[in-house]
Short mmCIF file of C-alpha atoms in Angstrom, two decimals:
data_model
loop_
_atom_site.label_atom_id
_atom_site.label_comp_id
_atom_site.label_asym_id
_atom_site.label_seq_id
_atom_site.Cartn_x
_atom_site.Cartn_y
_atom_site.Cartn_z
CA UNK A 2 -107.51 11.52 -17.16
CA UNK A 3 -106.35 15.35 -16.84
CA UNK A 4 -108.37 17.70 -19.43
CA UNK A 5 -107.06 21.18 -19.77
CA UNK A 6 -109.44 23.80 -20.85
CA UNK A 7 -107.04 26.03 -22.72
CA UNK A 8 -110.07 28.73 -22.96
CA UNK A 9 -110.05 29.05 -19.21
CA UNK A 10 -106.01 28.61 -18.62
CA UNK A 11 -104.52 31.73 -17.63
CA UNK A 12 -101.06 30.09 -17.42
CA UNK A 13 -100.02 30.83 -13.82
CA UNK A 14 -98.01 27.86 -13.01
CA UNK A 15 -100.06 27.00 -9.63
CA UNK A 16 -100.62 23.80 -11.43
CA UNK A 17 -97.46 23.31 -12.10
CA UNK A 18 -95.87 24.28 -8.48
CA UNK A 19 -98.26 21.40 -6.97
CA UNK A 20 -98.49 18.63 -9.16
CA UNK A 21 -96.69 16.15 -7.28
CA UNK A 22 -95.40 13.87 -10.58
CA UNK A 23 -94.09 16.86 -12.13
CA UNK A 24 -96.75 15.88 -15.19
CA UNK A 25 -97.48 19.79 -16.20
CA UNK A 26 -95.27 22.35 -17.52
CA UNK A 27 -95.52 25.82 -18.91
CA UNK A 28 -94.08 25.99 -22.47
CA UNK A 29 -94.08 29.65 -23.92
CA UNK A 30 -96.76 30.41 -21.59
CA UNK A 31 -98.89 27.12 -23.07
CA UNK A 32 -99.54 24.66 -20.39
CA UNK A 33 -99.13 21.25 -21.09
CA UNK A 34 -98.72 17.40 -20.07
CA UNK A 35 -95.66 16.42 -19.88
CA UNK A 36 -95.15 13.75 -18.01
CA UNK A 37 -96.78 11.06 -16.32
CA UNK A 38 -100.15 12.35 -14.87
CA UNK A 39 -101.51 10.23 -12.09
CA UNK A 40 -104.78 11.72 -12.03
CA UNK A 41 -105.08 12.70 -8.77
CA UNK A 42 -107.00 16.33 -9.33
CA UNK A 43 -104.47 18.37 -6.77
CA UNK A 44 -103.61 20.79 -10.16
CA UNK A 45 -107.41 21.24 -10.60
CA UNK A 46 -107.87 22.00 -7.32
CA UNK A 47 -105.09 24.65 -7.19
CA UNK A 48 -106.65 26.16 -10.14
CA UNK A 49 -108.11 29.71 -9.53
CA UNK A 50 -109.86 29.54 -12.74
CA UNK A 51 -111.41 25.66 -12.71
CA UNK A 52 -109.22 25.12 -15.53
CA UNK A 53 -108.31 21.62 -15.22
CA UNK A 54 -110.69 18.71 -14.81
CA UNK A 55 -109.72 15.02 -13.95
CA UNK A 56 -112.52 13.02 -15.90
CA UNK A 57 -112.70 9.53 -15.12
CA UNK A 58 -113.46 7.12 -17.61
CA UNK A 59 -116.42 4.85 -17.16
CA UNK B 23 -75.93 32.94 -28.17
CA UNK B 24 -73.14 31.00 -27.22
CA UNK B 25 -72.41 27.17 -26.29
CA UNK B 26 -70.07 27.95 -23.10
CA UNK B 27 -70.71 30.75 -20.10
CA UNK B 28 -69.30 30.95 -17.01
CA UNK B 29 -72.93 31.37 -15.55
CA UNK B 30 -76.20 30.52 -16.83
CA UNK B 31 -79.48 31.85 -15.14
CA UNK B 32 -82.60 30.72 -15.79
CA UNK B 33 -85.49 33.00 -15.88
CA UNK B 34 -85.50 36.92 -15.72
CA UNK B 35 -87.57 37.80 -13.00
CA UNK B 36 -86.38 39.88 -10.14
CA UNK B 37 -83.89 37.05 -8.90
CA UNK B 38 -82.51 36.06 -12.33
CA UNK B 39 -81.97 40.24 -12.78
CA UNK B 40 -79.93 40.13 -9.77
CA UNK B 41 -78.04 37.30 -10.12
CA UNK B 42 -77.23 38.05 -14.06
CA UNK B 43 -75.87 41.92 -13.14
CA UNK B 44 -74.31 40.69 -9.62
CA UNK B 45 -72.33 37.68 -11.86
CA UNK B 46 -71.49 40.39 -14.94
CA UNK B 47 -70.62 42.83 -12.46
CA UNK B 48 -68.02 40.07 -10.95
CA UNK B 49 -66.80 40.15 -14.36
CA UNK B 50 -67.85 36.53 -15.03
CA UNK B 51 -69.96 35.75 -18.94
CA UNK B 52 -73.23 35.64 -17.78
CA UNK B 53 -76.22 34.03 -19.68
CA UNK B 54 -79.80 34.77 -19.06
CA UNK B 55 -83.08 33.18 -20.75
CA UNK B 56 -86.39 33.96 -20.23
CA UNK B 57 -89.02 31.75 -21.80
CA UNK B 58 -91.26 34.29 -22.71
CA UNK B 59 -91.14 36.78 -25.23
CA UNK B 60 -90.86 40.30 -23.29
CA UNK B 61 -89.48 40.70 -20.06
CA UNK B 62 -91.82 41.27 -17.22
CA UNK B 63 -94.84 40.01 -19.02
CA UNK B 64 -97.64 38.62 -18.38
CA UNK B 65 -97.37 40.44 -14.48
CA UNK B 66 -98.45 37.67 -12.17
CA UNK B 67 -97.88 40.26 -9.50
CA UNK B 68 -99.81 43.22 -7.20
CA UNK B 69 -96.37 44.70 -7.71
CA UNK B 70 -96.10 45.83 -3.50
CA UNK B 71 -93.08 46.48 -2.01
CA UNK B 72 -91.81 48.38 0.61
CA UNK B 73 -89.72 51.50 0.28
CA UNK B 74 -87.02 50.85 2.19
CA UNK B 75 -86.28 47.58 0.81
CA UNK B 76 -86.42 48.45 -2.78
CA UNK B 77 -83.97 51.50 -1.90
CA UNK B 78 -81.29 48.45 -0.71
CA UNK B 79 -81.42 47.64 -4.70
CA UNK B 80 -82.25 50.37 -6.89
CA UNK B 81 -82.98 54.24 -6.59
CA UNK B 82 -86.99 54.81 -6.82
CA UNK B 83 -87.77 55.95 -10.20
CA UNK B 84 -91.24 57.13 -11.09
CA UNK B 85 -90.72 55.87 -14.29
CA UNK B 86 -91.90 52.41 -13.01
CA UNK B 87 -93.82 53.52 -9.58
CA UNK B 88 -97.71 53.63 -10.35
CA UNK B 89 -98.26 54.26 -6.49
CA UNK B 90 -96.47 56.18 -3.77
CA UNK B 91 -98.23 54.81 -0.26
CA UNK B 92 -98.88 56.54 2.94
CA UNK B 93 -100.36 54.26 4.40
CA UNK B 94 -102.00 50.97 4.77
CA UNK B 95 -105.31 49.04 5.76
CA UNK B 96 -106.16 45.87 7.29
CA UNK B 97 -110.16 45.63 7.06
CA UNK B 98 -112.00 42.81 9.51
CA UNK B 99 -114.36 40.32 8.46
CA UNK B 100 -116.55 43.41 9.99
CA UNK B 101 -115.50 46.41 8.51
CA UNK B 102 -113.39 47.61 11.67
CA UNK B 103 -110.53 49.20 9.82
CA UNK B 104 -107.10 49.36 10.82
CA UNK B 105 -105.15 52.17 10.19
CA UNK B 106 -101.09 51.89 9.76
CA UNK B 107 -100.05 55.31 8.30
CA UNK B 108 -96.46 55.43 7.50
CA UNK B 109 -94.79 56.08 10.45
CA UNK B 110 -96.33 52.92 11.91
CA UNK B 111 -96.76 50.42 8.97
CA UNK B 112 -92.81 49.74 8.12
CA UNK B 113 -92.16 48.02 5.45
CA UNK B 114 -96.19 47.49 4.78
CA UNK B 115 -96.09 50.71 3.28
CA UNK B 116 -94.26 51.17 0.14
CA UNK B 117 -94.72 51.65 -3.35
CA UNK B 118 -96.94 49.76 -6.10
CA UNK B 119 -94.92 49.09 -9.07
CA UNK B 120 -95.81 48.95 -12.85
CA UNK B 121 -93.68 45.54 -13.19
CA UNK B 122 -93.92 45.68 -16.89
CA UNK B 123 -91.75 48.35 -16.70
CA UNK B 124 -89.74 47.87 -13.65
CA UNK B 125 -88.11 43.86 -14.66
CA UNK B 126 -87.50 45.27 -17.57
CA UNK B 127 -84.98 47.99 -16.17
CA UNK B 128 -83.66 45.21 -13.88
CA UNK B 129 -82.69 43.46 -16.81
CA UNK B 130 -81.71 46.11 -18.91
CA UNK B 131 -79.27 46.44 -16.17
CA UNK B 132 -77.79 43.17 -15.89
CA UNK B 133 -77.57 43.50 -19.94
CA UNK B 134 -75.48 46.31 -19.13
CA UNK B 135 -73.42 45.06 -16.99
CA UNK B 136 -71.84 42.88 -19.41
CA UNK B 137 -74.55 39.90 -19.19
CA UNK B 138 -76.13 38.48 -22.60
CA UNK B 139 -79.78 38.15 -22.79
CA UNK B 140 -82.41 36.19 -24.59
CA UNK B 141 -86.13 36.17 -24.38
CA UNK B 142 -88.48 33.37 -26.08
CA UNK B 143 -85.46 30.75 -24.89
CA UNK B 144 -86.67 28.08 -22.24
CA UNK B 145 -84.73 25.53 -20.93
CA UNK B 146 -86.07 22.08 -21.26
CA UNK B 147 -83.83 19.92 -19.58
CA UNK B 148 -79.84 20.12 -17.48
CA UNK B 149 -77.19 19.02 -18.78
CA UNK B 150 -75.99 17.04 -16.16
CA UNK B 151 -72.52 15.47 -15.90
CA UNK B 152 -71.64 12.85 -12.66
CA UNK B 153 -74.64 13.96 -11.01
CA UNK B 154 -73.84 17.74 -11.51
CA UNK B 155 -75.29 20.60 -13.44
CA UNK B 156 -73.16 21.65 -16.26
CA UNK B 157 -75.35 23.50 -18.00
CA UNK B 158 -79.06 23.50 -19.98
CA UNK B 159 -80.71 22.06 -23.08
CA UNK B 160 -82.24 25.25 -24.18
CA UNK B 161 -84.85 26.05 -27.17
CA UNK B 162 -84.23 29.31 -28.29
CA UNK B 163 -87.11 30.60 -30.60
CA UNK B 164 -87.55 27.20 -31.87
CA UNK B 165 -83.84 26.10 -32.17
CA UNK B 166 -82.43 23.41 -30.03
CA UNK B 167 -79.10 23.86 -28.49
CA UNK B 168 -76.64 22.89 -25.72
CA UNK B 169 -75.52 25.80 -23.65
CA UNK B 170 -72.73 24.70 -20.80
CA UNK B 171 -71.85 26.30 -18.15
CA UNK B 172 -69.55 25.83 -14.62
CA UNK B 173 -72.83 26.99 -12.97
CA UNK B 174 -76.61 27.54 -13.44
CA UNK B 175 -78.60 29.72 -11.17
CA UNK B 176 -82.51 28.72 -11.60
CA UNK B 177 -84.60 31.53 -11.43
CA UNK B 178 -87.84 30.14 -12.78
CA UNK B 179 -90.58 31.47 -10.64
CA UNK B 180 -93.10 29.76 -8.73
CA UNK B 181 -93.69 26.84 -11.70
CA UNK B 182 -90.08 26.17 -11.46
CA UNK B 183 -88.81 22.78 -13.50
CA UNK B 184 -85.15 23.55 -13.49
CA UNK B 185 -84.56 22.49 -9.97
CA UNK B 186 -86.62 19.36 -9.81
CA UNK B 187 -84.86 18.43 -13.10
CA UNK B 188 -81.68 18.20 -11.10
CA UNK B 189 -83.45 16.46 -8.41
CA UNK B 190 -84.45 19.10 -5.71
CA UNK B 191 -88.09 18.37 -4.78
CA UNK B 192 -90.09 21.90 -5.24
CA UNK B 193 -93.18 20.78 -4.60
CA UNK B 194 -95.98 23.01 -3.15
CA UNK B 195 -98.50 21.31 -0.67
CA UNK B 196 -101.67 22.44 -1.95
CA UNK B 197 -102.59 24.05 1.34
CA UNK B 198 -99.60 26.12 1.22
CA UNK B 199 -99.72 26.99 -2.47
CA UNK B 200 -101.80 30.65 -2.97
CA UNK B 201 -104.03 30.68 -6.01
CA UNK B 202 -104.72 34.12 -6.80
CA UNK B 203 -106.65 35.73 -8.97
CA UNK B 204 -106.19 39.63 -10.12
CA UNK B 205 -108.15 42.26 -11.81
CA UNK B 206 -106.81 45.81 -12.65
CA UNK B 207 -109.30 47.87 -12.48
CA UNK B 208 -110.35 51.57 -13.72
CA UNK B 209 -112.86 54.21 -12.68
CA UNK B 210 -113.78 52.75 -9.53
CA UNK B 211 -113.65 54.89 -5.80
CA UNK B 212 -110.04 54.18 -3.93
CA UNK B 213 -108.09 55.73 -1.64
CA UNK B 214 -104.93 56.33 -4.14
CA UNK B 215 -102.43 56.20 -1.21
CA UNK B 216 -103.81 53.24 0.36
CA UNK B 217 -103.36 49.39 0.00
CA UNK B 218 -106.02 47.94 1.42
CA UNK B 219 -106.28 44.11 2.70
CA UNK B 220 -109.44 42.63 3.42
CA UNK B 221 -109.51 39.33 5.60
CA UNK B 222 -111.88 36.33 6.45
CA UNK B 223 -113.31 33.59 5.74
CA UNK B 224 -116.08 35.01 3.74
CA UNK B 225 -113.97 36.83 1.77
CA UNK B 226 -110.83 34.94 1.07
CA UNK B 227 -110.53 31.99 3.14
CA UNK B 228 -106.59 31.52 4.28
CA UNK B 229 -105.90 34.09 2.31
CA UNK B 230 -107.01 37.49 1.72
CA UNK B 231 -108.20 40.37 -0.37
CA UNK B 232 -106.14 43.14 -1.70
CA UNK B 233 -107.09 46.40 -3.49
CA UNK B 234 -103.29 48.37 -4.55
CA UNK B 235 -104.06 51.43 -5.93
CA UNK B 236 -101.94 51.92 -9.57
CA UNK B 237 -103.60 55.91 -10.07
CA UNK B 238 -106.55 57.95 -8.86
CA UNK B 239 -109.43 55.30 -9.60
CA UNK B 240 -107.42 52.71 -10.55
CA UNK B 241 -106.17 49.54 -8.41
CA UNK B 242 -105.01 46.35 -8.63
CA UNK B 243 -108.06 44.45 -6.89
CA UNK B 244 -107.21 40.52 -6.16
CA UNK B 245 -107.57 38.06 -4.06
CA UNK B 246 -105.50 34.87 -2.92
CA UNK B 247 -107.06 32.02 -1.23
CA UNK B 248 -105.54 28.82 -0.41
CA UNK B 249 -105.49 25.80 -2.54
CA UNK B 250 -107.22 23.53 -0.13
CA UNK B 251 -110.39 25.87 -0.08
CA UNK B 252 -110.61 26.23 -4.18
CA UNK B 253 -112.73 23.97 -5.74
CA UNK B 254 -115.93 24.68 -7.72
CA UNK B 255 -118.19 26.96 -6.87
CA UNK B 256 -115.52 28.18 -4.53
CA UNK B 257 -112.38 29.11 -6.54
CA UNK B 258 -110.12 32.00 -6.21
CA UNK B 259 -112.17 33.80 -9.03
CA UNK B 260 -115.84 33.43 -7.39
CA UNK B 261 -114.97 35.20 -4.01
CA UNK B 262 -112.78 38.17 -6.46
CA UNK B 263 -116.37 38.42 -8.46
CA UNK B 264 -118.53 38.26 -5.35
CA UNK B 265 -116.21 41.07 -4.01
CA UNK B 266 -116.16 43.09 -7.10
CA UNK B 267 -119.98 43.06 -8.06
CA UNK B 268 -120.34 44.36 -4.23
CA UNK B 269 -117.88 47.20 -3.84
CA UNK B 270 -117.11 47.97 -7.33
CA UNK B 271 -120.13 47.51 -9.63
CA UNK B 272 -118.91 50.08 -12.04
CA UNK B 273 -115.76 49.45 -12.67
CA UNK B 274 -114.03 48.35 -15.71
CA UNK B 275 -111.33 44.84 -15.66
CA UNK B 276 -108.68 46.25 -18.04
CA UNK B 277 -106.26 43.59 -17.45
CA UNK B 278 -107.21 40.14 -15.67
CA UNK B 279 -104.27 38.00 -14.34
CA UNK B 280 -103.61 34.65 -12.58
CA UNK B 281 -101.07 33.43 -10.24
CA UNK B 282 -99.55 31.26 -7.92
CA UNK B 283 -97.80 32.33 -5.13
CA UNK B 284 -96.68 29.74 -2.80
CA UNK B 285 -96.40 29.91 1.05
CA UNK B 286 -94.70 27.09 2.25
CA UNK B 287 -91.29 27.06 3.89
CA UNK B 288 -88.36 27.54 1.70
CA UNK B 289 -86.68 24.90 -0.11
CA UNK B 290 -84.76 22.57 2.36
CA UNK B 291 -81.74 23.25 0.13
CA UNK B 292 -81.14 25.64 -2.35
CA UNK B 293 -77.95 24.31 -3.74
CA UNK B 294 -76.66 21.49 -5.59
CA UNK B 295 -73.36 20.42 -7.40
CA UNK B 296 -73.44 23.48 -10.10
CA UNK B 297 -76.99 24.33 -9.12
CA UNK B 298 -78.54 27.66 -7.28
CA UNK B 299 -81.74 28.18 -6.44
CA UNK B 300 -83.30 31.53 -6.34
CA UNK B 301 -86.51 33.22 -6.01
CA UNK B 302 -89.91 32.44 -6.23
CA UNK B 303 -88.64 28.88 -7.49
CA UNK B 304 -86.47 28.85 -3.75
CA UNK B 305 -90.16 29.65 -2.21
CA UNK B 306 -88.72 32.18 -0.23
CA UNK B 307 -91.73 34.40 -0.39
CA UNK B 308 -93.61 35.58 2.38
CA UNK B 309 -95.84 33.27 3.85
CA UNK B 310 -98.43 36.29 5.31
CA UNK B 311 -98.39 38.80 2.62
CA UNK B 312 -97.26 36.85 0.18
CA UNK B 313 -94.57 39.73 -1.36
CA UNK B 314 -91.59 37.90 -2.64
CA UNK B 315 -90.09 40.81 -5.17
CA UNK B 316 -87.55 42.09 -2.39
CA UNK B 317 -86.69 38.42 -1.52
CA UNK B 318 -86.47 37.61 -4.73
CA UNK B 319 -83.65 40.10 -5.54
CA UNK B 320 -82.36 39.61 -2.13
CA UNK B 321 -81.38 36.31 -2.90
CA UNK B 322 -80.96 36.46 -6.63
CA UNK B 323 -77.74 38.86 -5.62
CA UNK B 324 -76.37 36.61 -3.02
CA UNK B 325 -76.74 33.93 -5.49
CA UNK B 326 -74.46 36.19 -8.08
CA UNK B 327 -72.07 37.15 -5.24
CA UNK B 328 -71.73 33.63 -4.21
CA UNK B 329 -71.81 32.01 -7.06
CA UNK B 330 -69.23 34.38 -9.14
CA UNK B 331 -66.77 33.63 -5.96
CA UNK B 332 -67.18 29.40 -6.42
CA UNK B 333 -66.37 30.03 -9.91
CA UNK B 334 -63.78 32.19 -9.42
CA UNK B 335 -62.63 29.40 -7.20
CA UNK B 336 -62.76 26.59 -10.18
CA UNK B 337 -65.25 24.80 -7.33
CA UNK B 338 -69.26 24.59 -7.82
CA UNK B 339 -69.92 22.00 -5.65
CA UNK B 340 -72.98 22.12 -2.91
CA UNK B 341 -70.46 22.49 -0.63
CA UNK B 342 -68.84 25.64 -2.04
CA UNK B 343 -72.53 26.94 -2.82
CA UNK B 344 -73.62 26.17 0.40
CA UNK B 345 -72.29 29.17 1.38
CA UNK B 346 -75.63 31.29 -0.11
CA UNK B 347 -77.72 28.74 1.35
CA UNK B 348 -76.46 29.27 4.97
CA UNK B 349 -76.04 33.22 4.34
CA UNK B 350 -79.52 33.78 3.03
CA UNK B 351 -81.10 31.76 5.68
CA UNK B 352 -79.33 33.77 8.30
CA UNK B 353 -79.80 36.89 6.79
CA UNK B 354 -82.82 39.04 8.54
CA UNK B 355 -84.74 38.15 5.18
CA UNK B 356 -84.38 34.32 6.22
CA UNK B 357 -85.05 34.68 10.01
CA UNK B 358 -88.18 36.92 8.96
CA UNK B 359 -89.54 33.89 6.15
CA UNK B 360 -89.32 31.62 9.56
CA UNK B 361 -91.07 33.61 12.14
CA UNK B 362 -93.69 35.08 9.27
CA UNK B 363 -94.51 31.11 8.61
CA UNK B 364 -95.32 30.58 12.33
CA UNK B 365 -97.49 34.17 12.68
CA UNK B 366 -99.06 32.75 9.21
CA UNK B 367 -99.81 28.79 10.53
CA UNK B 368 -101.62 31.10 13.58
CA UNK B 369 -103.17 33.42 11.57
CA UNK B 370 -105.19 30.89 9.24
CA UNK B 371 -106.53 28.99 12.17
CA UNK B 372 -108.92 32.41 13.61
CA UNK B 373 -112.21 32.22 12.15
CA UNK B 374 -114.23 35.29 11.52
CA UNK B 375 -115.20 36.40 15.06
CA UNK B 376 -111.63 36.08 16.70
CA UNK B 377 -110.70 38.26 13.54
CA UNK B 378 -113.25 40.62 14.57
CA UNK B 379 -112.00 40.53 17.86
CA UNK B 380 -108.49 40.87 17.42
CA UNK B 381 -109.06 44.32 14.75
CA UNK B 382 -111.07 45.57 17.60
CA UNK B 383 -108.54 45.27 19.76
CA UNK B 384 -105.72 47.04 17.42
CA UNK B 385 -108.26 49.42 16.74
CA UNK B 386 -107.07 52.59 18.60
CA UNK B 387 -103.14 51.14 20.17
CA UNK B 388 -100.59 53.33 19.11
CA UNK B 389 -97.50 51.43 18.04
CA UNK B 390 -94.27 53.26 17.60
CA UNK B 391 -93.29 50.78 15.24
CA UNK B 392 -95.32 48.24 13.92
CA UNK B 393 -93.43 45.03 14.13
CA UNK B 394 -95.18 41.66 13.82
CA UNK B 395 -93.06 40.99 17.54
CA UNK B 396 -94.61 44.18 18.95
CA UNK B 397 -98.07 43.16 17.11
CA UNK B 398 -98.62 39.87 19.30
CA UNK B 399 -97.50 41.21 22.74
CA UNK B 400 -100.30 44.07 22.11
CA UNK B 401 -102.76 41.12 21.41
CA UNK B 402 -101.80 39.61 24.23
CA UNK B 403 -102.43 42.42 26.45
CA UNK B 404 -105.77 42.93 24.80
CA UNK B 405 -107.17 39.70 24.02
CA UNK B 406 -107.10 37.80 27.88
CA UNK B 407 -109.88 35.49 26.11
CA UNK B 408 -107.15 34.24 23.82
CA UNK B 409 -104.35 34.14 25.88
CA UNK B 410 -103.28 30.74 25.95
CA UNK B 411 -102.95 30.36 22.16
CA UNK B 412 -101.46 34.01 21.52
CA UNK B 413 -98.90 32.91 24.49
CA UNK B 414 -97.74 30.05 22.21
CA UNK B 415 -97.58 31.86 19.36
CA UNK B 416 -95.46 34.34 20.95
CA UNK B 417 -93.28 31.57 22.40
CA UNK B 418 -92.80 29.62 19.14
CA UNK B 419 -91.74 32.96 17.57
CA UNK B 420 -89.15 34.02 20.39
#
């Protein structure tokens, strides 16, 4: 699953641009999950911060 | 705000600016939101742009210029430096911006042109009716409400929803999505009438380094890199530190940004039935320096001149808006996005030593204009080693 560290965020939207499912979205500058999130990392990757973290379960 | 405008534009950026005043001007009601809560802030911007370009839209006014440029600097993975004063450097020469200041004036002018404005309103969803846009689902400071319209123009930036709401896949690859990092800085030692760009691998791989000045010893100081190289240890952020802690040890981070800027072809279409694209959310920003303010009001005013006429017309179907689609992409601003995303697929491939190589090479030519065209002929007179692959660069930008 998609974490978001919302002390590391800087709400730039790259996330956003690349996630494929259209899962995140930038609400008053908040990012958030949305929509279905498929947890394929591409958002955390994009991050310039290392924001976002896919953690799989166990 | 009310339920029913001729025009609605999403987001007010640059291109929503352009579109509201072109629309009011037209003498059309004219709606524009803006999710946040002041226009033109947070910047996610090294505010560049060149002179000339900015004069096609709006006389220079210093109360929103931090930099007046004479000249510009492209520094090797080696340090060779080269020089494009202002004579040479075209349109790479310009002005630096204070954005805060500058999108607000843009939309203080639409505003005054006749166009209503609200901040802290998002939209969250089209209202669509037969498979066309008639309007938005907006939250406006926490109240929900239907606002229709006989066309929206979505303006939304580089993390644009609208479109792919009405079906229009934005998408950024990763690999062509920019993630960019920015720190203005104080009290460090720049050349105040110099931007400065810093490429290679080691320093911002597919990407590169810029220090903008914004006053005597201050600068914007970023770096963009591309998506497929971030991860950790290795993200946007790391190389900007590395850089700073070398060249600017004493400086002070007053403001620290983060952005996306993409570099991927433009949208494949830019229209839909009672749907315009504009913008960073059209991708129409420059896939080698990654500048998209001038594009952005380049084709946020076609998108109010076109789209005022189709509702003059009664008619907002793609095939009436179609008409900004074809004219933007045959504009010089749409041939130059095509060529620039050739140079640019080119450009990332040369690792550090054929970087070196080529600045040596530019070193001392004297250009009478620099123009990317006139660029790669001098490299291929220069470079014989690399000949066959600056030949077909040259041919695929012909």
């Amino acid at each position: 699953m998609l974490t978001i560290n919302r002390d590391i965020c800087g709400y730039c939207g790259c996330c956003v641009a690349v996630c494929p499912e259209g899962a995140l979205e930038l609400i008053d500058a908040y990012l958030n999950l949305e929509g279905d999130c498929i947890s394929c990392g591409i958002c955390a990757r994009a991050c310039p911060l290392g924001a976002l973290e896919v953690v799989h379960e166990e | 705000m009310k339920s029913n405008y001729d025009i609605l534009v999403v987001g007010g950026g640059p291109a929503g600016a352009l579109a509201a005043k072109t629309a009011a001007e037209a003498g059309h009601s004219v709606c524009l939101i803006e999710k946040r809560p002041a226009i033109g802030t947070p910047v996610r911007c090294a505010e560049g742009i060149g002179k000339e370009l900015l004069k096609e839209f709006i006389e220079p006014d210093e109360r929103w210029i931090s930099a007046d440029l004479q000249r510009a600097r492209i520094i090797a993975p080696n340090g060779a430096t080269i020089s494009l004063d202002q004579s040479r450097a075209g349109n790479e020469v310009g002005y630096i911006l204070d954005r805060k200041v500058f999108d607000r004036e843009l939309v203080w002018r639409a505003a005054e042109a006749g166009s209503d404005v609200f901040v802290k309103t998002r939209a969250v969803a089209p209202i669509m009716e037969n498979g066309a846009v008639k309007g938005a689902k907006v939250i406006s400071a926490g109240k929900a409400m239907d606002v229709s319209a006989d066309l929206v123009i979505a303006a939304d930036g580089v993390e644009s929803k609208f479109a792919r709401w009405a079906g229009l896949n934005t998408t950024v690859p990763l690999g062509e999505m920019m993630s960019c990092v920015q720190y203005l800085m104080t009290d460090i030692p720049i050349d105040p009438v110099s931007t400065d760009f810093y490429l290679g691998r080691e320093i911002a791989p597919e990407g590169y380094l810029w220090v903008f000045p914004k006053g005597d010893r201050t600068a914007n100081v970023g770096i963009g890199i591309s998506g497929r190289q971030s991860r950790d240890g290795t993200r946007a952020r790391d190389y900007l530190d590395r850089f700073v802690a070398e060249h600017f040890p004493g400086g002070k981070i007053i403001e620290h940004i983060v952005g996306g800027v993409s570099i991927c072809r433009p949208l494949p279409c830019t229209v839909a039935d009672g749907l315009m694209v504009a913008g960073d959310a059209a991708r129409v920003v420059d896939p080698i320096t990654g500048g998209g303010i001038f594009n952005a009001m380049f084709t946020g005013r076609m998108a109010g001149q076109v789209g005022s006429e189709c509702v003059s017309a009664g008619t907002c179907t793609k095939d009436a808006l179609m008409k900004y689609d074809e004219a933007w992409r045959a504009s010089y601003m749409g041939k130059t996005l095509e060529r620039n995303y050739k140079v640019k697929d080119y450009f990332i491939t040369l690792d550090d030593a054929k970087l070196n190589d080529l600045a040596g090479s530019l070193a001392n030519i004297n250009m009478e204009e620099f123009k990317v065209s006139t660029l790669i002929m001098e490299l291929i007179k220069r470079n014989p080693k690399m000949l066959l692959e600056l030949r077909a660069l040259k041919n695929s930008i012909a």
